Amino acid sequence: QVQFVETGGGLVLPGGSLKLSCAVTGLDVSAHAINWYHQAPGNRRELIAIMTGGGSKNYANSVKGRFTLSRDADKNTGYLQLDSLRPEDSGVYYCGSPGAPGTFGQGTQVTVSS
């Protein structure tokens, strides 16, 4: 059974940074894409970043240049570094994978506010 556990969220000032983690069990992050999603209050879940099993990285225009993907194969964990945060980046962040369709963790809350 594949499980995702997202952590690292919090309250941050505009312009601040956070690093989110996605700990994965039951699926090898080095062999499968890990997707990151953002769900703003009242909105649907939106795909914002993808790291393929081969290590390629793709970002939505809304986060390109501000968010950075990485992973640690030994820990089977993916990361999303959030920099230059804006109030509109607030919401719940989830990770998932095409290797486990429809499976997500509980998410981690990010609030960007002064």
Coordinates of C-alpha atoms in Angstrom, one line a residue:
Q1 CA 0.0 0.0 0.0
V2 CA 1.4 3.4 -1.1
Q3 CA 1.4 6.2 1.5
F4 CA 2.4 9.8 1.3
V5 CA 3.1 12.0 4.4
E6 CA 3.5 15.7 3.8
T7 CA 5.2 17.9 6.4
G8 CA 6.9 21.2 6.7
G9 CA 4.1 23.7 6.4
G10 CA 3.6 26.7 8.6
L11 CA 2.9 30.4 8.9
V12 CA 5.4 32.6 7.1
L13 CA 5.6 36.3 6.1
P14 CA 5.4 37.3 2.5
G15 CA 8.8 36.8 0.9
G16 CA 9.6 34.0 3.3
S17 CA 10.6 30.4 2.7
L18 CA 9.5 26.9 3.7
K19 CA 10.7 23.5 2.8
L20 CA 8.0 20.8 2.4
S21 CA 8.7 17.1 2.6
C22 CA 6.9 14.2 1.1
A23 CA 7.8 10.9 2.8
V24 CA 6.8 8.0 0.6
T25 CA 6.3 4.3 1.5
G26 CA 5.3 1.5 -0.9
L27 CA 6.7 3.3 -4.0
D28 CA 10.2 4.2 -5.1
V29 CA 10.6 7.9 -5.6
S30 CA 13.6 7.2 -7.9
A31 CA 11.4 5.1 -10.2
H32 CA 8.2 7.1 -10.2
A33 CA 7.2 10.7 -10.7
I34 CA 6.3 12.6 -7.5
N35 CA 3.8 15.4 -8.1
W36 CA 3.1 18.3 -5.8
Y37 CA -0.3 20.0 -5.6
H38 CA -1.7 23.2 -4.1
Q39 CA -5.2 23.6 -2.9
A40 CA -6.1 27.2 -2.0
P41 CA -9.2 27.7 0.2
G42 CA -12.4 27.1 -1.9
N43 CA -10.4 25.9 -4.9
R44 CA -9.7 22.6 -6.3
R45 CA -6.4 20.8 -6.1
E46 CA -3.9 22.1 -8.7
L47 CA -0.8 20.4 -10.0
I48 CA 2.2 22.8 -9.5
A49 CA 5.4 20.7 -9.8
I50 CA 6.5 17.3 -11.1
M51 CA 9.7 15.5 -10.5
T52 CA 10.0 12.4 -12.8
G53 CA 11.7 9.2 -11.8
G54 CA 14.5 10.2 -14.0
G55 CA 15.0 13.4 -12.2
S56 CA 13.4 15.9 -14.7
K57 CA 11.6 18.8 -13.1
N58 CA 8.6 20.7 -14.3
Y59 CA 6.8 23.6 -12.7
A60 CA 3.6 25.5 -13.2
N61 CA 4.1 29.1 -14.4
S62 CA 2.7 30.3 -11.1
V63 CA 5.7 28.9 -9.1
K64 CA 8.5 28.7 -11.7
G65 CA 11.6 30.4 -10.4
R66 CA 10.3 30.4 -6.8
F67 CA 9.8 26.8 -5.9
T68 CA 12.4 24.0 -6.3
L69 CA 12.1 20.3 -6.4
S70 CA 14.6 17.8 -4.9
R71 CA 14.6 14.3 -3.5
D72 CA 16.6 12.0 -1.2
A73 CA 16.5 8.5 -2.6
D74 CA 18.0 7.0 0.6
K75 CA 15.1 8.5 2.6
N76 CA 12.6 7.8 -0.2
T77 CA 11.4 11.4 0.3
G78 CA 10.7 14.3 -2.1
Y79 CA 11.0 17.9 -1.2
L80 CA 9.6 21.2 -2.4
Q81 CA 11.5 24.3 -1.4
L82 CA 9.2 27.3 -1.4
D83 CA 10.9 30.7 -1.7
S84 CA 9.6 34.3 -2.2
L85 CA 6.3 33.2 -0.9
R86 CA 3.2 35.2 -1.7
P87 CA -0.2 35.3 0.1
E88 CA -1.8 33.5 -2.9
D89 CA 0.5 30.6 -2.2
S90 CA -1.4 29.9 1.0
G91 CA -3.3 26.6 1.2
V92 CA -2.8 23.0 1.6
Y93 CA 0.0 21.2 -0.2
Y94 CA -0.2 17.6 -1.2
C95 CA 2.1 15.1 -2.9
G96 CA 1.1 12.1 -5.0
S97 CA 2.3 10.0 -7.9
P98 CA 0.9 8.6 -11.1
G99 CA 2.2 5.3 -9.7
A100 CA -0.6 5.5 -7.1
P101 CA -3.5 7.3 -8.8
G102 CA -5.9 9.0 -6.4
T103 CA -3.7 8.5 -3.4
F104 CA -2.6 11.5 -1.3
G105 CA -1.5 12.3 2.2
Q106 CA -3.2 14.5 4.7
G107 CA -1.5 17.5 3.3
T108 CA 0.5 20.3 5.0
Q109 CA -0.9 23.8 5.5
V110 CA 1.0 26.8 4.3
T111 CA -0.1 30.3 5.4
V112 CA 1.6 33.3 4.0
S113 CA 0.5 36.4 5.8
S114 CA 1.8 39.5 7.5

